[in-house]
mmCIF file of C-alpha atoms in Angstrom:
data_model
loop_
_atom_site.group_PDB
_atom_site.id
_atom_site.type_symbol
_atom_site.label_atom_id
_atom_site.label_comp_id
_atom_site.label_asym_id
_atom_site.label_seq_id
_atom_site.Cartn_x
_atom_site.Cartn_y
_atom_site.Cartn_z
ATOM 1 C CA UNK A 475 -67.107 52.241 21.624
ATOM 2 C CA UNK A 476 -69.979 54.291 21.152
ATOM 3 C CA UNK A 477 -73.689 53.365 19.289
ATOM 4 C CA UNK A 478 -75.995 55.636 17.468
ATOM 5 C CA UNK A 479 -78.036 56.264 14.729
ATOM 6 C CA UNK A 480 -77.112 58.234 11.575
ATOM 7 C CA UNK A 481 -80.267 59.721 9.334
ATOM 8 C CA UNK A 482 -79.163 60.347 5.876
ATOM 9 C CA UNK A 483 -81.689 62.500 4.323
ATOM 10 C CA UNK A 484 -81.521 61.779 0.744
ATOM 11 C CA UNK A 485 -82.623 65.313 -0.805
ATOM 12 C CA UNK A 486 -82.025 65.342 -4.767
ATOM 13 C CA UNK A 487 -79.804 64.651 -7.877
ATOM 14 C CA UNK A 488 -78.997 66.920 -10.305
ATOM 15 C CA UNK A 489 -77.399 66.567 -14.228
ATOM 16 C CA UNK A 490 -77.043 62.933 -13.960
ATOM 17 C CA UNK A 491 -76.205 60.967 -17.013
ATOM 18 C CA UNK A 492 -78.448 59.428 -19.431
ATOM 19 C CA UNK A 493 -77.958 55.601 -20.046
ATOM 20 C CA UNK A 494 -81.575 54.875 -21.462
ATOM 21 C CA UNK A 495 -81.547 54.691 -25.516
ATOM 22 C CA UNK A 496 -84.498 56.573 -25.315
ATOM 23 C CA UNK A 497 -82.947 58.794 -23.309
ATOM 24 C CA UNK A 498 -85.068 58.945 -20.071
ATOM 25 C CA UNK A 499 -84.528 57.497 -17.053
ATOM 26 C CA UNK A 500 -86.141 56.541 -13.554
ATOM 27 C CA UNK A 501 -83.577 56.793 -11.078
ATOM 28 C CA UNK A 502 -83.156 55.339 -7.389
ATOM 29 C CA UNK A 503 -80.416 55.620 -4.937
ATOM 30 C CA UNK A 504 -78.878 52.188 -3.049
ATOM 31 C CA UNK A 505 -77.108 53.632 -0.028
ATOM 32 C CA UNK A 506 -74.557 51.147 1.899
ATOM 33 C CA UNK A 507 -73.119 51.497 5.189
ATOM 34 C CA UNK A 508 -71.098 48.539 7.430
ATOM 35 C CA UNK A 509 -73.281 46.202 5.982
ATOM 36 C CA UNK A 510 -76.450 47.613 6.342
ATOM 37 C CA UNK A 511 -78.632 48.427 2.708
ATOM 38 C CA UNK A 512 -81.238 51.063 2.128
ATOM 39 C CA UNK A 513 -83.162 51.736 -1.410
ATOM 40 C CA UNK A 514 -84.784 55.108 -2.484
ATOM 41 C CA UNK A 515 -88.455 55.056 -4.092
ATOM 42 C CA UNK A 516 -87.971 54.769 -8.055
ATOM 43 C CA UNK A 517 -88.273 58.679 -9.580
ATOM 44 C CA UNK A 518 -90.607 57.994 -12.073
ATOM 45 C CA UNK A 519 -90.441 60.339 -14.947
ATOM 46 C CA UNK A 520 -87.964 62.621 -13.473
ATOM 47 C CA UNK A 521 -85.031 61.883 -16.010
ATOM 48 C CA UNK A 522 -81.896 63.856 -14.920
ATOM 49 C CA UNK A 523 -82.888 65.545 -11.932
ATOM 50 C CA UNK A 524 -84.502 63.536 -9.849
ATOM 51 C CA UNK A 525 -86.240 64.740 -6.050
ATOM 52 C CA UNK A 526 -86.717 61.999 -3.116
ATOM 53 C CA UNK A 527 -86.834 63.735 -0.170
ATOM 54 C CA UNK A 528 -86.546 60.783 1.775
ATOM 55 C CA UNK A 529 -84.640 59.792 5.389
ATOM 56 C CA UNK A 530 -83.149 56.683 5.984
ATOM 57 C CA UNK A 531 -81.679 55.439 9.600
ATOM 58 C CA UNK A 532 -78.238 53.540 9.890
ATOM 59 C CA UNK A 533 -76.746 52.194 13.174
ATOM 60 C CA UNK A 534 -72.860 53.675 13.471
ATOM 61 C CA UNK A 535 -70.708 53.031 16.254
ATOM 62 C CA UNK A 536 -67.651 55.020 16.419
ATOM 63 C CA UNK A 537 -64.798 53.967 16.578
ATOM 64 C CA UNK A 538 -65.712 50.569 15.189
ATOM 65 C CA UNK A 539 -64.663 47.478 16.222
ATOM 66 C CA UNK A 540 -63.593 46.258 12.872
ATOM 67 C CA UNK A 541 -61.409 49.309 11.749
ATOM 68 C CA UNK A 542 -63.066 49.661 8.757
ATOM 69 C CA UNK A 543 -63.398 52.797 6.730
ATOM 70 C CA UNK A 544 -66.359 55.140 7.601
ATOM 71 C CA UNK A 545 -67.754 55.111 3.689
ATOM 72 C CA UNK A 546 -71.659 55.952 3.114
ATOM 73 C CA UNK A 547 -71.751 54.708 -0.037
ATOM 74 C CA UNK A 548 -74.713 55.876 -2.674
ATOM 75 C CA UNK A 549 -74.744 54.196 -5.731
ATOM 76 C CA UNK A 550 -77.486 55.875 -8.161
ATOM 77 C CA UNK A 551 -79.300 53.729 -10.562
ATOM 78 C CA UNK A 552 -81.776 53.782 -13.773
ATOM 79 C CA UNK A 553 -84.539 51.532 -13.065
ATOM 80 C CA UNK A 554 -85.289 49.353 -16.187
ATOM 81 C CA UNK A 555 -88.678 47.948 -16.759
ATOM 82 C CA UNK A 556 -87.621 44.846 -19.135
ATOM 83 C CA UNK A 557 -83.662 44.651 -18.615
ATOM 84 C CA UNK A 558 -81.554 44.933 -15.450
ATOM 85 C CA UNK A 559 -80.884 48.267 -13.887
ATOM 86 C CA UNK A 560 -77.762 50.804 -15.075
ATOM 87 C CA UNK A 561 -75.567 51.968 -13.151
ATOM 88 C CA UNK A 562 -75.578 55.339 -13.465
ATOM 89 C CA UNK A 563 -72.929 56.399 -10.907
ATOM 90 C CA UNK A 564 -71.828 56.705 -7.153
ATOM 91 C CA UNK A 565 -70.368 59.124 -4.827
ATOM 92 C CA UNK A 566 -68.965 58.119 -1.395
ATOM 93 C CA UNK A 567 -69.545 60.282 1.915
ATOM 94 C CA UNK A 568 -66.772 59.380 4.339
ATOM 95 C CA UNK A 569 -68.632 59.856 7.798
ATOM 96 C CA UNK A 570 -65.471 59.521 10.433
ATOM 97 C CA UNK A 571 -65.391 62.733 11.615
ATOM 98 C CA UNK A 572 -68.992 63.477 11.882
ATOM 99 C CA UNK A 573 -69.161 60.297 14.263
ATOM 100 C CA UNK A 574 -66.332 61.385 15.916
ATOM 101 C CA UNK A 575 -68.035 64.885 16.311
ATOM 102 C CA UNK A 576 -71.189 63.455 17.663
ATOM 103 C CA UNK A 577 -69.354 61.420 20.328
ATOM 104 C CA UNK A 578 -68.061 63.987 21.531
ATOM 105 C CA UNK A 579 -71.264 66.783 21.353
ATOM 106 C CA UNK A 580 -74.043 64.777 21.494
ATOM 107 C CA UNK A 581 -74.562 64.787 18.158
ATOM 108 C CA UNK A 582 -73.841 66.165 15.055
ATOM 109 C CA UNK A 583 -74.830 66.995 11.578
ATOM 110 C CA UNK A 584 -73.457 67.788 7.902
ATOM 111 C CA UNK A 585 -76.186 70.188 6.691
ATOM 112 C CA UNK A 586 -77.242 69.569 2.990
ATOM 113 C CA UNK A 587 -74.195 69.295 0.865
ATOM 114 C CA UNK A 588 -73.916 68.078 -3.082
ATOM 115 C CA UNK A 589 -71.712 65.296 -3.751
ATOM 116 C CA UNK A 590 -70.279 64.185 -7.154
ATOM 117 C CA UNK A 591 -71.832 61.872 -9.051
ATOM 118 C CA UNK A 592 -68.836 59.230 -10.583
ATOM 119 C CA UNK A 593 -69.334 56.434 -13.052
ATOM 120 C CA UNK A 594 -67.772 53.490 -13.638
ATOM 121 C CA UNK A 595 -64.703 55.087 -16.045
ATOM 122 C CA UNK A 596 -63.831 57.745 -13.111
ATOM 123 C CA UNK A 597 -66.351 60.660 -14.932
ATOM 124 C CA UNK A 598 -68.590 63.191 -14.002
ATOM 125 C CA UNK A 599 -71.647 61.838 -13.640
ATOM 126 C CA UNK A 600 -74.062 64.802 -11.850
ATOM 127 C CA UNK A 601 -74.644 65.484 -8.628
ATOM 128 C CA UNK A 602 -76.323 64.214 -5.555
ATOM 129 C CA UNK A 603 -77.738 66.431 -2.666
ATOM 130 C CA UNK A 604 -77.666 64.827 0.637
ATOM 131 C CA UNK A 605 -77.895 65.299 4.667
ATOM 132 C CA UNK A 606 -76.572 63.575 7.822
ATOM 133 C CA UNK A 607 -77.606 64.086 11.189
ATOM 134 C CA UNK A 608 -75.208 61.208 14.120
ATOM 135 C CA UNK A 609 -77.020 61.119 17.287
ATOM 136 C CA UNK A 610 -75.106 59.291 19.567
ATOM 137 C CA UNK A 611 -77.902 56.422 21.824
ATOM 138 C CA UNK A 612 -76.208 53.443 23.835
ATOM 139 C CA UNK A 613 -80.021 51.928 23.699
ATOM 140 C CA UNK A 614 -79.600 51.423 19.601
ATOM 141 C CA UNK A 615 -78.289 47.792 19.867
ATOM 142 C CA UNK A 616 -81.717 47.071 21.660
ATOM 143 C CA UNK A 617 -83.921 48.740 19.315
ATOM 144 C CA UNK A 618 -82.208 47.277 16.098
ATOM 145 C CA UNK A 619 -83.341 44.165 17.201
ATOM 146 C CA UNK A 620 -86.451 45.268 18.326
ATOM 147 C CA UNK A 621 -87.800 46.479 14.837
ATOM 148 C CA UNK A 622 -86.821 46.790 11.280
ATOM 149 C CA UNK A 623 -85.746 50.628 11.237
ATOM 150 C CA UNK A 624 -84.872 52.521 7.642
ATOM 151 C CA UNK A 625 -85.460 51.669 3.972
ATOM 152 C CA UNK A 626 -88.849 51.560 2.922
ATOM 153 C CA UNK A 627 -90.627 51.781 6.192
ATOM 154 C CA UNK A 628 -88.659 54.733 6.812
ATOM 155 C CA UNK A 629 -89.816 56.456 3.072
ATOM 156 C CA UNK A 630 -92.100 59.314 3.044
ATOM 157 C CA UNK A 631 -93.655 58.278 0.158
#
């Protein structure tokens, strides 16, 4: 089994669907990997098509010990200010053969690529633009414990 780090590089959103009665909304991306959570900043004020520009780090290990699916899951929601948050939608990245890739080159990467957005009744729901880099690092395990790496330390905002 081999460790490593995957960097998603969460770029934009485009079209997504309005939930807000007011019709505006403040969306944020909650992306979920093996177990491991990472939260955008909140795009405040920029309704439908929202820009983050923001990297997150996830540990992979390929192939995994549990046999689990390879998902990178982003669920996109509408930040409320006096209710809970909407679920807006969520695509799914299946990640397999980019570890698998990286294993065996060193690395890999799946350059910028729009995903579809789908909400809870199986709909369109926009789009979501997104990159991943796997860099394959046997001294990950180490450094995971060493210090807290992704989320919001990891934001460039």
């Amino acid at each position: 089994m081999a460790i490593g780090l995957m960097e998603v590089q969460l770029l934009k959103a485009k079209d997504l669907k309005v939930t807000d009665f007011f019709g505006k909304i403040d969306p944020y991306v909650v992306m979920q990997y093996k177990g491991q959570e990472k939260r955008s900043t909140v795009a405040n004020g920029q309704g439908r098509n929202p820009v983050w520009n923001e990297k997150f780090i996830f540990r992979a290990e390929y192939p995994s010990a549990s046999g689990d699916q390879y998902k990178l899951i982003l669920k996109i929601m509408d930040k409320d200010t006096f209710s809970k948050d909407d679920f807006l939608g969520q695509a799914i990245i299946y990640v397999k053969d980019l570890l698998a890739q990286g294993i065996e080159n060193g690395g890999a990467k799946l350059q910028s690529l729009k995903y579809r957005v789908i909400g809870e009744n199986n709909s369109y729901c926009g789009e979501i633009d997104v990159a991943i880099t796997f860099t394959p690092n046997p001294k990950v395990e180490q450094k995971f414990i060493d210090e807290d790496i992704g989320g919001w330390k990891e934001s460039s905002y």
